[in-house]
XYZ file of C-alpha atoms in Angstrom:
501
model
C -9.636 -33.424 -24.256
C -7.361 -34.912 -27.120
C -4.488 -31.797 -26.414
C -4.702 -34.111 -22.773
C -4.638 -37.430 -24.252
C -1.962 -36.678 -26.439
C 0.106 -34.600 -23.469
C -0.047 -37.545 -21.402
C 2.283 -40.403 -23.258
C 4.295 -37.454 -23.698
C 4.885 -36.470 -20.196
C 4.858 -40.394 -19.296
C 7.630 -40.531 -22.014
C 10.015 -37.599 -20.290
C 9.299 -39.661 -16.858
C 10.812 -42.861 -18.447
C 13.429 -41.716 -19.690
C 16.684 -42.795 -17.515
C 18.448 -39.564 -18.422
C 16.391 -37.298 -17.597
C 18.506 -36.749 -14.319
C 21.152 -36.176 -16.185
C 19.113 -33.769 -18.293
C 18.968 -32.313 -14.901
C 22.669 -31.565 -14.799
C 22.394 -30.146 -17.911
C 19.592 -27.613 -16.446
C 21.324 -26.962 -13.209
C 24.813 -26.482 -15.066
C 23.020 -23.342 -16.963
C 21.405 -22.030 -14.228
C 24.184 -22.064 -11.990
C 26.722 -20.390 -14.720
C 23.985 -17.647 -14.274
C 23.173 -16.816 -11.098
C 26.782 -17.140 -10.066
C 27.447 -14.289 -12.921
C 25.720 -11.773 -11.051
C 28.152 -12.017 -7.871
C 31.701 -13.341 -9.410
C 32.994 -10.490 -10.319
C 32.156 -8.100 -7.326
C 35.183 -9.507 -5.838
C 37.408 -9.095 -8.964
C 35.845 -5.654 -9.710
C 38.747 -3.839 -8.046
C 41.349 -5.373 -10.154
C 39.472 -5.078 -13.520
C 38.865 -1.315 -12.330
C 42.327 -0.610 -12.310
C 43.884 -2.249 -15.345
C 40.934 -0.765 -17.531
C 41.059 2.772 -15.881
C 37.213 2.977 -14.804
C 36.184 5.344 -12.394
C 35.155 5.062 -8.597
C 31.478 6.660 -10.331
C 31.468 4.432 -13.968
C 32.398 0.797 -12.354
C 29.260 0.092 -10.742
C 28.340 -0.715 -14.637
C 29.921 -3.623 -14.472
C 27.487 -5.605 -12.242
C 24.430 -2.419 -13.217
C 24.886 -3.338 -17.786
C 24.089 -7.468 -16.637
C 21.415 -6.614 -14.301
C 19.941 -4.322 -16.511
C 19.473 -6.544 -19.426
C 18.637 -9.920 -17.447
C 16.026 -7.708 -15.646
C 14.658 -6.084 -18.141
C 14.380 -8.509 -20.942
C 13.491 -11.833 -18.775
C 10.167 -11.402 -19.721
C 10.583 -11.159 -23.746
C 13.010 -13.874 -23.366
C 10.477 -16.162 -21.662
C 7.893 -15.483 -24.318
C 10.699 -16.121 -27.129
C 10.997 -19.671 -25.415
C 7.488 -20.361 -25.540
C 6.836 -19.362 -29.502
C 10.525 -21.093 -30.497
C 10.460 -24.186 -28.158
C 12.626 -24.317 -25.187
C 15.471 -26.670 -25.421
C 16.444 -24.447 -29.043
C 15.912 -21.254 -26.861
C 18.325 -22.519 -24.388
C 21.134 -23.831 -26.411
C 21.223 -20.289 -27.986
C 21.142 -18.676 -24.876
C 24.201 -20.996 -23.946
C 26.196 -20.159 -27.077
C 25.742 -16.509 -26.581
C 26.613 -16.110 -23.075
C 29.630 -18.209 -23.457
C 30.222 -16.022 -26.788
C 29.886 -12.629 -24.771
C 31.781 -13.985 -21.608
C 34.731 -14.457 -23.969
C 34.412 -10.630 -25.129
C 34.122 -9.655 -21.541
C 37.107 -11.584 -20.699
C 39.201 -9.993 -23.451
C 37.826 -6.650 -22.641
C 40.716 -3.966 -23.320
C 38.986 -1.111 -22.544
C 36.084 -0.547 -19.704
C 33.465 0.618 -22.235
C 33.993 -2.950 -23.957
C 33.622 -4.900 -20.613
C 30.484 -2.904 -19.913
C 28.960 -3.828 -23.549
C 29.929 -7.313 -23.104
C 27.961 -7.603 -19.512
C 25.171 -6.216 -21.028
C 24.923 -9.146 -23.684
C 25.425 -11.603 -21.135
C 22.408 -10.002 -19.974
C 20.554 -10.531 -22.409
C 21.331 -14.232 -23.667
C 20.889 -15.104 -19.619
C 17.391 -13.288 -20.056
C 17.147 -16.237 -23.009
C 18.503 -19.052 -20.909
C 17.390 -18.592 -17.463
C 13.367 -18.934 -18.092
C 13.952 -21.729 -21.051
C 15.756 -23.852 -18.155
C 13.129 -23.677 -15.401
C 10.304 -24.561 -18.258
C 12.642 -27.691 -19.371
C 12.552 -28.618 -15.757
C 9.011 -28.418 -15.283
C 8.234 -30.019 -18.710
C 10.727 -32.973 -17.939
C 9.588 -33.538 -13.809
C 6.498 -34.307 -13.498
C 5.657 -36.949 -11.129
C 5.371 -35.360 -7.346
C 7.930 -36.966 -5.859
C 10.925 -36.751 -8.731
C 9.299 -33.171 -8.923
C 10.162 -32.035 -5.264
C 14.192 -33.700 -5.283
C 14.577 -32.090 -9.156
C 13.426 -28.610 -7.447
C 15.191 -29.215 -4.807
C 18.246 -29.392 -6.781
C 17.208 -26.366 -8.757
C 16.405 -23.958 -5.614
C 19.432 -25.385 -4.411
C 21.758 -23.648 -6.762
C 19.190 -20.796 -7.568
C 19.880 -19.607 -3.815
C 23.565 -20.355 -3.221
C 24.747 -19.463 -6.917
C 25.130 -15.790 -5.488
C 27.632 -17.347 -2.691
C 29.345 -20.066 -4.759
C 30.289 -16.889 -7.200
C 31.786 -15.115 -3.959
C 34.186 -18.119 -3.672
C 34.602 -18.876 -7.233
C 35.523 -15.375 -7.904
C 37.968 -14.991 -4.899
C 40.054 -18.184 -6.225
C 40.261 -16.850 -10.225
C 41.078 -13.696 -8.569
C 43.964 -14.079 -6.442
C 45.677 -16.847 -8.323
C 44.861 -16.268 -11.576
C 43.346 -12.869 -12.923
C 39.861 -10.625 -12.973
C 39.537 -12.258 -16.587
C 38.996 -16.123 -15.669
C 36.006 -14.372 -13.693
C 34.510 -14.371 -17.409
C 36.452 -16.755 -19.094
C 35.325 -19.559 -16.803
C 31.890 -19.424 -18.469
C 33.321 -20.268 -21.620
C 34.272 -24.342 -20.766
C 30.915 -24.424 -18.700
C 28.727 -23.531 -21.369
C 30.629 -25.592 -23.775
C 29.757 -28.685 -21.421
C 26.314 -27.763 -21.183
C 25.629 -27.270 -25.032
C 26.995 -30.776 -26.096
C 24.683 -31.967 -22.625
C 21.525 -30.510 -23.774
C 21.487 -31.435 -27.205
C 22.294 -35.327 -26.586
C 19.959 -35.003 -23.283
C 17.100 -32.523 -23.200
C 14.004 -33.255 -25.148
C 11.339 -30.311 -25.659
C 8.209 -30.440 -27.299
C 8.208 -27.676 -31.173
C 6.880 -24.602 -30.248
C 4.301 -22.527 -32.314
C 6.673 -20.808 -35.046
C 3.055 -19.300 -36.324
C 2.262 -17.551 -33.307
C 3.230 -13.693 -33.142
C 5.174 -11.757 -30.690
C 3.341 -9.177 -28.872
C 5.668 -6.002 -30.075
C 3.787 -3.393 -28.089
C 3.663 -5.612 -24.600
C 7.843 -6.470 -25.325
C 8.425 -2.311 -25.351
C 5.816 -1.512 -22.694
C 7.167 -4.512 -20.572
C 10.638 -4.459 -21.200
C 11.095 -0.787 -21.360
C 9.586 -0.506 -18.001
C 11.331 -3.268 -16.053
C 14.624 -1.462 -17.489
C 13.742 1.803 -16.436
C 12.884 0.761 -12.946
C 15.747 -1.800 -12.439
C 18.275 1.637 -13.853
C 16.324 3.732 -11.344
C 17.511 1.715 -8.803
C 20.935 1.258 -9.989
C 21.372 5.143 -10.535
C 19.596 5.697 -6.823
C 23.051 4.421 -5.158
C 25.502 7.063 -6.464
C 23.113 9.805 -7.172
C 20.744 9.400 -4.432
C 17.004 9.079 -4.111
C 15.709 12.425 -5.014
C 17.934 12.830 -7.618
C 15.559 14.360 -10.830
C 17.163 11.387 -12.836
C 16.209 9.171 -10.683
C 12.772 10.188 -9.544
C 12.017 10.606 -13.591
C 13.497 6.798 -14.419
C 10.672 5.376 -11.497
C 8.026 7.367 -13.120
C 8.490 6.509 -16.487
C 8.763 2.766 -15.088
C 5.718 2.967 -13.602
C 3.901 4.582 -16.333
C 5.354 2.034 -18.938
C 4.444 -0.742 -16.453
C 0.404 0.507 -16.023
C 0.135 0.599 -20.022
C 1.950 -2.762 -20.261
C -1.114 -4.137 -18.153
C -4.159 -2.264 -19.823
C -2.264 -3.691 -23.101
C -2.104 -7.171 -21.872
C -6.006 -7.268 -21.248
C -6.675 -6.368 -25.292
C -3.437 -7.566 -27.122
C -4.192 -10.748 -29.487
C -1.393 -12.857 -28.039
C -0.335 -11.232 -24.734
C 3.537 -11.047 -23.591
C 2.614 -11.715 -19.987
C -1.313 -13.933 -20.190
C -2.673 -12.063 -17.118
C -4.310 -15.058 -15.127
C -0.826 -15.786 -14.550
C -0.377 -13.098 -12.356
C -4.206 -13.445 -10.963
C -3.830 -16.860 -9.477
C -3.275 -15.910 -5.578
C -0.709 -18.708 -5.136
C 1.468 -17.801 -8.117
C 1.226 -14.103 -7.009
C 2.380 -14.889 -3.367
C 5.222 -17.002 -4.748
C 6.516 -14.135 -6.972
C 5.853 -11.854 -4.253
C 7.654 -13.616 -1.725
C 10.823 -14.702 -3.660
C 11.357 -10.751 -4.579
C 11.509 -9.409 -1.091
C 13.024 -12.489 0.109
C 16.069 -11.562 -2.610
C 15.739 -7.901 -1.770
C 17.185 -8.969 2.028
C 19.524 -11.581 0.896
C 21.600 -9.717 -1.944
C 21.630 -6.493 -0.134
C 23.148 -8.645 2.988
C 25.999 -10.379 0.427
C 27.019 -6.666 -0.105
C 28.025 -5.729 3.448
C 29.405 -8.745 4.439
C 32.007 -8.868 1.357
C 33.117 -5.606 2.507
C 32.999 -6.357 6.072
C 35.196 -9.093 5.883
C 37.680 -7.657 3.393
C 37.438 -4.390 4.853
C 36.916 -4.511 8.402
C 37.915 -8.031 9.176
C 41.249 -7.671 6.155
C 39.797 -10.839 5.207
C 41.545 -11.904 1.652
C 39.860 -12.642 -1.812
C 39.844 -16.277 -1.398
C 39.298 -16.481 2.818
C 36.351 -14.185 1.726
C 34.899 -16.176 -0.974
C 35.259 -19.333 1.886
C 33.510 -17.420 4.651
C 30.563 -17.811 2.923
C 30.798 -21.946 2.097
C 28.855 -22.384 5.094
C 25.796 -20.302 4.102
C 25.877 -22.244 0.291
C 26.009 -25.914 2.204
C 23.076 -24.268 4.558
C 21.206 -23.387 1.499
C 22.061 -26.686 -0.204
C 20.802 -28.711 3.089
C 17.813 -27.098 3.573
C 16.558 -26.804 -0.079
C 16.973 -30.628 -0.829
C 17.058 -32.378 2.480
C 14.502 -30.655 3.918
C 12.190 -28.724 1.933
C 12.193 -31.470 -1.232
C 11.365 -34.368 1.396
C 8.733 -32.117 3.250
C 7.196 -30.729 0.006
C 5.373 -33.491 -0.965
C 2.992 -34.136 2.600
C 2.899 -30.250 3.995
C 1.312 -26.772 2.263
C 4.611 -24.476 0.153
C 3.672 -22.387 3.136
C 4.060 -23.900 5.831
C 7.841 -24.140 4.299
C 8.221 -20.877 2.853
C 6.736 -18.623 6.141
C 8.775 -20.330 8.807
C 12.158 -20.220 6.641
C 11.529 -16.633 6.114
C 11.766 -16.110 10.076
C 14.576 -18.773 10.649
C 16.373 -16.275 7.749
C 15.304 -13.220 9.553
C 16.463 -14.703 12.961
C 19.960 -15.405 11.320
C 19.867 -11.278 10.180
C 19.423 -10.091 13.500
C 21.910 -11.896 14.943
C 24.578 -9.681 12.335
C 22.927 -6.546 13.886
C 25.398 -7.369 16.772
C 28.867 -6.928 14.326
C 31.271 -4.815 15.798
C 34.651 -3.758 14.594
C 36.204 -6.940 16.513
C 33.473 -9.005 15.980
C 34.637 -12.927 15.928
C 33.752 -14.973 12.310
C 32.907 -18.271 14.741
C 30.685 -16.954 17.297
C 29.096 -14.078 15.419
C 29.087 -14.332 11.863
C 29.084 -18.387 11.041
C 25.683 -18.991 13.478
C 24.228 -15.923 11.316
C 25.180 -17.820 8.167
C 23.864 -20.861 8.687
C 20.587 -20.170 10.059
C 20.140 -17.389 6.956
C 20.814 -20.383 4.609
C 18.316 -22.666 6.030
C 15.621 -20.652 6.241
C 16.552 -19.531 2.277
C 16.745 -23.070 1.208
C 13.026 -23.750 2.577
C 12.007 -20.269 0.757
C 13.494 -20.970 -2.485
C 12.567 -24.673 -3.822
C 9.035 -24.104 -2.966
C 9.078 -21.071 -4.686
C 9.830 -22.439 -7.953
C 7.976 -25.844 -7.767
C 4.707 -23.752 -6.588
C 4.579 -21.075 -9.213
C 5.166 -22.772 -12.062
C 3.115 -26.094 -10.976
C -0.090 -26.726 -13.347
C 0.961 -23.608 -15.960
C -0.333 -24.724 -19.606
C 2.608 -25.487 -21.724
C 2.463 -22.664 -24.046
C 2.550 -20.286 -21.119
C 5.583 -22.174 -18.897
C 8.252 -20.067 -20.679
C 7.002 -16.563 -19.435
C 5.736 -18.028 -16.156
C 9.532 -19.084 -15.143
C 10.611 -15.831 -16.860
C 8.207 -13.685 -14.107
C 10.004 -16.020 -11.517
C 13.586 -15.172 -12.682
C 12.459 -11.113 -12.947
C 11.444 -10.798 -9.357
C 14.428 -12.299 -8.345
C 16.437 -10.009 -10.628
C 14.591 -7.210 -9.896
C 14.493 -7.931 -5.612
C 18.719 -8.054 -6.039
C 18.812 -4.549 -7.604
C 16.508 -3.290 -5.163
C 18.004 -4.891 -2.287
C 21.392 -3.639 -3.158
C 20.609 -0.180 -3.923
C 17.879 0.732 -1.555
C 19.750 -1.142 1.352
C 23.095 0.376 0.649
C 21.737 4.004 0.742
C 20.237 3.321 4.058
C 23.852 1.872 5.086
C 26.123 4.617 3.608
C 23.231 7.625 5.222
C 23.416 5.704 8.432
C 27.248 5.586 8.303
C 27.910 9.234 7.430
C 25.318 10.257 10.054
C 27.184 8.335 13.015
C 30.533 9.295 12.057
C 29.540 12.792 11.890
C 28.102 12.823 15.386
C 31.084 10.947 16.578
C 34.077 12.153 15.306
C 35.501 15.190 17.873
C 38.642 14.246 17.973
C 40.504 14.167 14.672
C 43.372 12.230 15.804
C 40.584 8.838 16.278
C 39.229 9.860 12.584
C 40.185 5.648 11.690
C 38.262 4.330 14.663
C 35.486 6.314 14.293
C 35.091 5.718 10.199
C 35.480 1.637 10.772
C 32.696 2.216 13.655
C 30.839 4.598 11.320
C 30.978 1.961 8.641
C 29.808 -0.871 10.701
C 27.453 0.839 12.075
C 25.865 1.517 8.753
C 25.777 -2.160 8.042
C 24.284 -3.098 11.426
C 21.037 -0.403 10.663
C 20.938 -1.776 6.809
C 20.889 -5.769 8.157
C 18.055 -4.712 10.710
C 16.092 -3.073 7.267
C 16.717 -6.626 5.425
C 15.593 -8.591 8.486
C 12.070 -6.369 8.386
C 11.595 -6.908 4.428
C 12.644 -11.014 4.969
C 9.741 -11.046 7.724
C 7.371 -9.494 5.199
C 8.095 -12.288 3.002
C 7.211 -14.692 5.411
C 3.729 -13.029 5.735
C 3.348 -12.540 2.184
C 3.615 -16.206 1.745
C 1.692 -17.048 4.788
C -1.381 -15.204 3.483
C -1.181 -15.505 0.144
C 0.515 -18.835 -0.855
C -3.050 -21.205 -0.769
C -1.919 -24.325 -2.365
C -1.632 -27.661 -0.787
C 0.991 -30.190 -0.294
C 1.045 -32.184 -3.814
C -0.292 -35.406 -2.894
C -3.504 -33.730 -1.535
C -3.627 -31.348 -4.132
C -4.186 -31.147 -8.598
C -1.665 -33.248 -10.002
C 1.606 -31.075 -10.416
C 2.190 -31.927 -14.002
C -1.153 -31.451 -15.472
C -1.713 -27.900 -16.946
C -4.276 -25.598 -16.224
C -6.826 -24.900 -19.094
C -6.574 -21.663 -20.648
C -9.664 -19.503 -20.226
C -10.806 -18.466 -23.195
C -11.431 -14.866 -23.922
């Protein structure tokens, strides 16, 4: 009773204070730098592969060392926010990405610029749960709750695309290297933001870290997510590969029978348990799993197929970001607040899904107006309504103590669903490919034909696989998502009261 007497003039305090929207900013800055890091350098990855010598099989390690570490360490890092106190955990996590994009940048050899994406890894594991638990700490009136989420899902969903552009433009008119360096100025900004804006209650310096559910946990998620990176050159019954998802899943079952006896648990199972939260983090990772794999074909479809440039590449995708923009704050954030997360979340899943099986229709000479843009803008729609309900739904009424890991379980199924999506959906695309070419090619002098048919092809099968999983997030969240619209439901800032053991 006192803990929600004294919680109160707190949270009343964060409402009144007029900068809280810039704190916002602040948030959205960080959160944006790291999203966007997971796609900005696919499109300078050729040029850093040839001026540091990687190999066709070693530079998938460039985007596989920062997946790796975000994914596998969100968890710990959400936990580390929680026992520290967020707003400390995120200015550290700023400081050390910016620190490790500057390494990257001035990477000299290709082992260095692997090491260095791997740290960014890690620090964004630090920053990316610390920032969603500022936001829900600092919003927590309904209605400034939905247009800050808004905001957040906003960028959460179209950080992927915004990288596509941003990393065209450094690209072709500057070098590979500004794809890292241009962290460094960002996070700079966002430091000197967050400690003159952000406010963040201490954390609980006596509390200990559970050791045992940090290497069950984290050693699991990082087996699985490496499994799935090592599934795309290697293939899916490769012993490596069938060995990495066992051990996963093994390390995984422990981590779970640990969490119901450790002291202080990594990952507080009723978390998990709640049928809402479940269906949100359910949802957003096959929702991902569609999306990311689909970013991968159409980069090389335009650039490849289409001859489409760095920079005209990174701009075929503007319309998608302003789709995802639209209908995460203009639609979903006003609708939030008067219908059920569901009755947002199902119906953009199938307006996404319609926009994917539209793209089953590419052919070699396929138009960008009447085939592709339609696609685009329909996909980012119905991804805007999935993704700010997402967020505002799981991590409404989470006690305090446990908001740090709760965003952190957010940010892993998304991280997880992209490595997924891109491996398992570009296996399906390359088997499909190699399959049609070699029941089509008979005569050698059409070899080029064929192989650009072959290739399309491959993405056309792949987009119809991404469509099926983005429908099965629309069910998931149909079933499973129970909660009601805000105004009809619990108050979305007050916590839920911890169970005791």
């Amino acid at each position: 009773m006192d803990a929600t007497r004294t919680g109160e003039p707190a949270r009343a305090a964060a409402d009144a204070d007029p900068r809280r929207w810039w704190g916002l900013v602040v948030i959205a800055l960080a959160q944006l730098m790291v999203v966007l890091d997971a796609t900005i350098v696919n499109i300078a990855l050729p040029s850093a592969q040839e001026d540091l010598g990687m190999t066709d099989g070693n530079r998938q390690w460039v985007i596989t060392a920062y997946t790796l570490a975000f994914g596998g360490l969100l968890l710990l890092g959400g936990r580390i926010a929680d026992l520290v106190g967020r707003k400390r955990t995120f200015v550290i996590g700023l400081v050390g990405f910016a620190a490790a994009s500057a390494l990257g940048g001035a990477a000299t050899t290709a082992g260095m610029l692997f090491a260095a994406r791997a740290l960014q890894g890690a620090f964004a594991a630090l920053l990316a749960p610390s920032a969603l638990s500022l936001l829900t700490t600092t919003f927590t009136d309904p209605k400034e709750r939905g247009k800050a989420f808004g905001i957040y899902g906003a960028l959460a969903g179209s950080g992927s695309a915004i990288g596509f552009i941003v990393g065209g433009l450094l690209t072709e008119y500057l070098n590979w290297r500004w794809c890292l360096y241009v962290n460094v100025p960002i996070a700079v900004i966002a430091v000197i933001g967050a400690l003159a804006l952000l406010h963040d209650s201490p954390g609980h310096p006596g509390a200990r870290l559970d050791v045992p559910g940090v290497l069950l946990g984290c050693g699991g998620l990082v087996a699985i997510v490496y499994g799935f990176a090592e599934a795309q050159p290697r293939g899916w019954t490769d012993p490596l590969v069938l060995a990495l998802f066992a051990v996963g899943v093994v390390l995984l079952a422990a981590f779970v029978w640990w969490q119901t006896r450790a002291p202080v648990p990594l990952l507080p199972l009723h978390i998990i348990k709640d049928r809402t939260r479940a269906g949100c983090f359910l949802t957003m990772a096959l929702a991902v799993i569609g999306m990311f794999g689909l970013f991968l074909f159409m980069t090389y479809y335009l650039q490849v197929i289409l001859d489409y440039s760095p920079v005209m590449t990174g701009l075929a995708f503007l319309p998608l970001t302003v789709a995802i923009i639209t209908g995460s704050t203009q639609i979903a954030a006003r609708l939030l607040d008067h219908v059920a997360p569901r009755l947002l979340m199902a119906p953009g899943a199938l307006l996404a899904a319609v926009g994917m099986m539209l793209l089953t229709g590419l052919t070699v000479h396929s138009s960008y107006a009447a085939d592709i843009l339609p696609a685009l803008i329909l996909m980012g729609l119905g991804m805007g309504l999935i993704f700010m309900p997402v967020f505002a739904t799981a991590t409404a009424g989470v006690a305090p103590q446990d908001s740090g890991v709760t965003s952190a379980t957010i940010n892993t199924s998304q991280q997880v669903g992209g490595s997924i999506g891109t491996a398992l959906l570009n296996t399906i695309a390359t088997t499909s490919s190699a399959a049609y070419i070699t029941a089509h090619l008979t005569d050698p002098a059409q070899r080029e034909s064929v192989t650009r048919e072959g290739i399309v092809h491959g993405y056309t099968v792949a987009i119809w696989w991404a469509a099926a999983i983005m429908l099965l997030a629309g069910l998931v969240a149909a079933l499973m998502v129970t909660a009601k619209p805000p105004k009809h439901g619990a108050a979305q800032g007050a916590p839920v009261p911890e169970k005791v053991a």
